[in-house]
Coordinates of C-alpha atoms in Angstrom, one line a residue:
X1 CA 15.4 159.1 73.3
X2 CA 18.9 160.3 73.9
X3 CA 17.7 162.9 75.9
X4 CA 15.5 160.6 78.4
X5 CA 18.6 158.7 78.3
X6 CA 20.8 161.3 79.5
X7 CA 17.9 162.5 82.1
X8 CA 17.5 158.8 83.3
X9 CA 21.7 158.8 83.8
X10 CA 21.8 162.0 85.6
X11 CA 19.5 161.1 87.9
X12 CA 21.2 158.1 88.6
X13 CA 24.3 159.6 89.3
X14 CA 22.8 162.3 91.6
X15 CA 21.1 159.5 93.2
X16 CA 24.5 157.4 93.8
X17 CA 25.9 160.6 94.9
X18 CA 23.0 161.5 97.6
X19 CA 23.8 158.0 98.5
X20 CA 27.5 158.2 99.2
X21 CA 27.2 161.3 100.9
X22 CA 24.9 159.8 103.4
X23 CA 26.3 158.1 106.5
X24 CA 26.3 154.8 106.1
X25 CA 23.7 153.8 109.5
X26 CA 21.5 156.5 108.2
X27 CA 21.3 154.6 104.6
X28 CA 20.7 151.0 106.3
X29 CA 18.9 151.9 109.6
X30 CA 21.0 149.0 110.6
X31 CA 23.3 150.2 113.6
X32 CA 22.7 152.6 116.4
X33 CA 25.0 155.7 116.7
X34 CA 27.9 155.2 119.2
X35 CA 28.5 158.3 121.5
X36 CA 31.6 158.0 123.2
X37 CA 32.3 160.7 126.0
X38 CA 35.4 161.7 127.8
X39 CA 36.0 162.0 131.8
X40 CA 38.1 164.3 133.6
X41 CA 41.9 164.9 133.2
X42 CA 41.3 163.2 129.2
X43 CA 39.9 164.5 126.3
X44 CA 38.1 162.6 123.3
X45 CA 41.3 162.0 121.5
X46 CA 42.0 159.1 123.6
X47 CA 38.8 157.0 122.0
X48 CA 41.2 157.0 118.9
X49 CA 41.9 153.3 118.8
X50 CA 38.3 152.5 119.6
X51 CA 36.5 154.7 117.3
X52 CA 38.4 153.5 114.4
X53 CA 37.7 149.8 115.5
X54 CA 33.9 150.8 115.8
X55 CA 34.2 152.5 112.1
X56 CA 35.9 149.4 110.6
X57 CA 32.6 147.9 111.6
X58 CA 30.3 150.4 110.0
X59 CA 29.4 152.2 113.3
X60 CA 28.7 156.0 113.2
X61 CA 30.8 157.5 116.1
X62 CA 30.7 160.9 117.7
X63 CA 32.7 161.8 120.9
X64 CA 32.1 165.2 121.7
X65 CA 33.7 167.2 124.3
X66 CA 32.7 166.8 128.0
X67 CA 32.4 170.5 129.4
X68 CA 34.0 169.2 132.6
X69 CA 32.0 171.5 134.6
X70 CA 29.7 169.7 136.8
X71 CA 27.2 166.6 136.5
X72 CA 23.8 168.9 135.2
X73 CA 25.4 171.4 132.8
X74 CA 27.5 168.9 131.1
X75 CA 24.7 166.6 130.6
X76 CA 22.4 169.2 129.3
X77 CA 25.2 169.5 126.7
X78 CA 25.7 166.0 126.0
X79 CA 21.7 166.1 125.6
X80 CA 21.8 168.9 122.9
X81 CA 24.7 166.5 121.0
X82 CA 22.5 163.4 121.1
X83 CA 19.2 165.4 120.4
X84 CA 20.7 166.2 116.8
X85 CA 20.9 162.3 116.2
X86 CA 18.2 160.2 114.9
X87 CA 17.8 156.6 115.1
X88 CA 18.7 154.7 118.1
X89 CA 22.0 155.7 120.6
X90 CA 24.5 153.7 122.4
X91 CA 25.7 156.3 124.8
X92 CA 29.5 155.2 126.2
X93 CA 31.5 157.1 129.4
X94 CA 34.8 156.9 131.1
X95 CA 35.3 157.7 134.6
X96 CA 33.2 161.2 135.2
X97 CA 31.8 160.7 132.0
X98 CA 29.6 158.3 133.3
X99 CA 28.1 160.7 135.9
X100 CA 27.3 163.1 132.8
X101 CA 25.8 160.6 130.5
X102 CA 23.4 159.0 133.0
X103 CA 21.6 162.3 133.5
X104 CA 22.0 162.9 129.7
X105 CA 20.6 159.8 128.7
X106 CA 17.2 160.8 130.9
X107 CA 16.8 164.0 128.7
X108 CA 16.5 162.1 125.1
X109 CA 14.4 159.2 124.4
X110 CA 16.7 157.6 121.9
X111 CA 19.4 155.8 123.8
X112 CA 18.8 152.3 124.0
X113 CA 22.2 151.3 125.9
X114 CA 24.5 152.7 128.1
X115 CA 28.1 151.6 128.2
X116 CA 30.6 152.6 131.5
X117 CA 34.3 152.0 131.2
X118 CA 35.5 152.5 134.6
X119 CA 33.0 155.1 135.1
X120 CA 30.6 156.7 137.8
X121 CA 27.3 155.1 137.6
X122 CA 26.0 157.3 140.6
X123 CA 22.4 157.1 142.1
X124 CA 20.0 159.7 142.9
X125 CA 21.6 162.1 145.8
X126 CA 25.0 160.6 145.5
X127 CA 28.0 162.2 144.5
X128 CA 31.7 161.6 143.4
X129 CA 33.2 162.6 146.4
X130 CA 30.7 160.2 148.3
X131 CA 31.6 157.4 146.2
X132 CA 35.3 158.1 147.0
X133 CA 35.0 158.3 150.6
X134 CA 33.0 155.0 150.9
X135 CA 35.6 153.1 148.7
X136 CA 38.9 155.1 149.7
X137 CA 42.0 155.2 147.8
X138 CA 45.4 157.4 147.6
X139 CA 44.1 159.6 144.4
X140 CA 42.7 162.1 145.9
X141 CA 46.0 163.3 147.7
X142 CA 47.3 163.2 143.6
X143 CA 45.0 166.3 142.7
X144 CA 46.5 169.4 142.6
X145 CA 43.7 172.5 143.1
X146 CA 44.2 175.8 140.7
X147 CA 41.6 178.4 141.5
X148 CA 40.5 180.3 138.8
X149 CA 37.6 183.5 139.2
X150 CA 34.6 181.6 140.6
X151 CA 35.8 178.6 141.5
X152 CA 38.5 175.8 141.5
X153 CA 40.0 173.1 138.9
X154 CA 41.7 170.1 139.9
X155 CA 44.6 168.5 138.0
X156 CA 46.4 165.4 138.5
X157 CA 49.8 165.9 140.1
X158 CA 52.1 165.2 136.7
X159 CA 54.6 163.4 138.4
X160 CA 52.2 160.9 139.4
X161 CA 50.1 160.9 136.9
X162 CA 51.0 157.8 134.8
X163 CA 51.3 155.5 138.0
X164 CA 47.9 156.6 139.2
X165 CA 46.0 157.3 136.2
X166 CA 47.5 155.7 133.3
X167 CA 50.3 153.0 134.5
X168 CA 49.6 150.6 131.4
X169 CA 50.4 152.8 128.3
X170 CA 53.9 153.7 127.2
X171 CA 55.5 156.2 129.4
X172 CA 56.1 158.9 126.7
X173 CA 51.9 158.6 125.9
X174 CA 51.2 159.3 129.5
X175 CA 53.7 162.0 129.7
X176 CA 52.1 163.8 127.2
X177 CA 48.5 163.3 128.6
X178 CA 49.9 164.6 131.8
X179 CA 50.4 167.8 130.5
X180 CA 47.5 168.3 128.2
X181 CA 45.2 167.0 130.6
X182 CA 41.8 169.1 130.9
X183 CA 41.0 169.6 134.4
X184 CA 37.2 168.7 136.1
X185 CA 36.0 171.8 138.7
X186 CA 35.9 171.0 142.3
X187 CA 32.1 171.9 142.6
X188 CA 31.6 169.0 139.8
X189 CA 32.9 165.9 141.7
X190 CA 30.6 167.3 144.6
X191 CA 27.5 168.2 142.9
X192 CA 25.0 165.2 144.0
X193 CA 23.5 163.3 140.9
X194 CA 19.7 163.0 139.8
X195 CA 17.4 160.3 139.0
X196 CA 20.0 157.7 137.0
X197 CA 19.5 156.4 133.6
X198 CA 20.6 153.2 134.7
X199 CA 17.4 152.2 136.3
X200 CA 15.2 152.5 133.2
X201 CA 18.2 151.1 130.1
X202 CA 20.2 148.4 130.0
X203 CA 23.7 149.4 131.0
X204 CA 26.6 147.7 130.6
X205 CA 29.9 147.7 132.8
X206 CA 33.9 147.2 132.2
X207 CA 35.9 147.1 135.3
X208 CA 39.3 147.4 135.2
X209 CA 41.1 145.3 138.3
X210 CA 44.2 148.0 138.7
X211 CA 42.3 151.0 139.0
X212 CA 43.8 153.4 141.4
X213 CA 41.5 156.1 140.1
X214 CA 38.2 154.6 140.9
X215 CA 38.5 151.5 143.2
X216 CA 37.6 148.3 141.4
X217 CA 35.2 147.9 144.6
X218 CA 33.4 151.3 143.9
X219 CA 33.7 149.9 140.0
X220 CA 31.7 146.1 141.0
X221 CA 29.2 148.1 143.7
X222 CA 27.7 150.4 140.7
X223 CA 28.0 147.9 138.2
X224 CA 25.9 145.1 140.5
X225 CA 23.7 148.3 141.6
X226 CA 22.8 149.0 138.0
X227 CA 22.4 145.4 136.8
X228 CA 24.7 146.0 134.1
X229 CA 26.3 143.2 131.9
X230 CA 29.8 143.2 133.6
X231 CA 33.6 142.0 132.3
X232 CA 36.7 142.5 134.5
X233 CA 39.8 142.9 133.2
X234 CA 43.3 143.7 134.0
X235 CA 43.7 147.4 133.1
X236 CA 44.3 150.7 134.7
X237 CA 41.9 153.6 134.6
X238 CA 42.3 154.2 131.1
X239 CA 41.1 150.5 129.9
X240 CA 39.9 152.4 126.3
X241 CA 43.5 153.2 125.5
X242 CA 45.6 150.0 127.1
X243 CA 43.1 147.3 126.3
X244 CA 40.5 149.3 123.2
X245 CA 39.7 145.7 121.6
X246 CA 38.0 144.7 125.2
X247 CA 36.7 148.0 125.3
X248 CA 35.2 147.6 121.8
X249 CA 34.4 144.3 122.5
X250 CA 31.8 145.5 125.3
X251 CA 30.5 148.2 123.2
X252 CA 29.7 145.9 120.5
X253 CA 28.0 143.6 123.0
X254 CA 25.7 146.5 123.6
X255 CA 25.1 147.8 120.6
X256 CA 23.9 144.3 119.0
X257 CA 21.6 144.2 121.4
X258 CA 19.6 147.2 120.2
X259 CA 16.5 146.2 118.5
X260 CA 16.3 148.9 115.3

């Protein structure tokens, strides 16, 4: 009798430990995994405030490093991450990251919603350069080329970084971002997109009305073409940093639309 009670108690403890060690989303099956993909001149750490808000609501969040070497190769890398995730995914992208997620989502079957934050939602045959030329602004003049063996990386001039990239965040934060920015290779913004996932996957789009990197007009054009659920806010290019509550709200709308 004592032995059977001890055995039952041990089994209960082991079961409880297994449940505690399992991700909440995997235990309940109630929420999709949210994957956040950063763009050029930034990294995944910028999603910190958004990530915390999503985790507080019980979501599993993954923010992989975007290689920034070209939409096709970057999409293959992000897709390899997505393939390790069971269950539905909400795939979120900022800026150049949109060019990557638009391709990556076509390579897996469980991306159920796309969210674009001031992001590129290109059509087949388009490039970043072509969108910029169609909706021109002054950002291209702030890019600094730095050749390396086999290519050329692009950085944002540190003296212009805050004014163009992130005017609505604290100056010290913008200065740190400027010095630690991750470059995108020139070939990446020239590379043409393949068939886009937004043609078959529901999309959401956040437009920053004060964006000096991807013009608001370009964002409206891409959002309308993708038939995205769209919101506009008074934000610079870094909406995920300056307006994390609004960004989180849009991601939650997309996540809550996913059927389990």
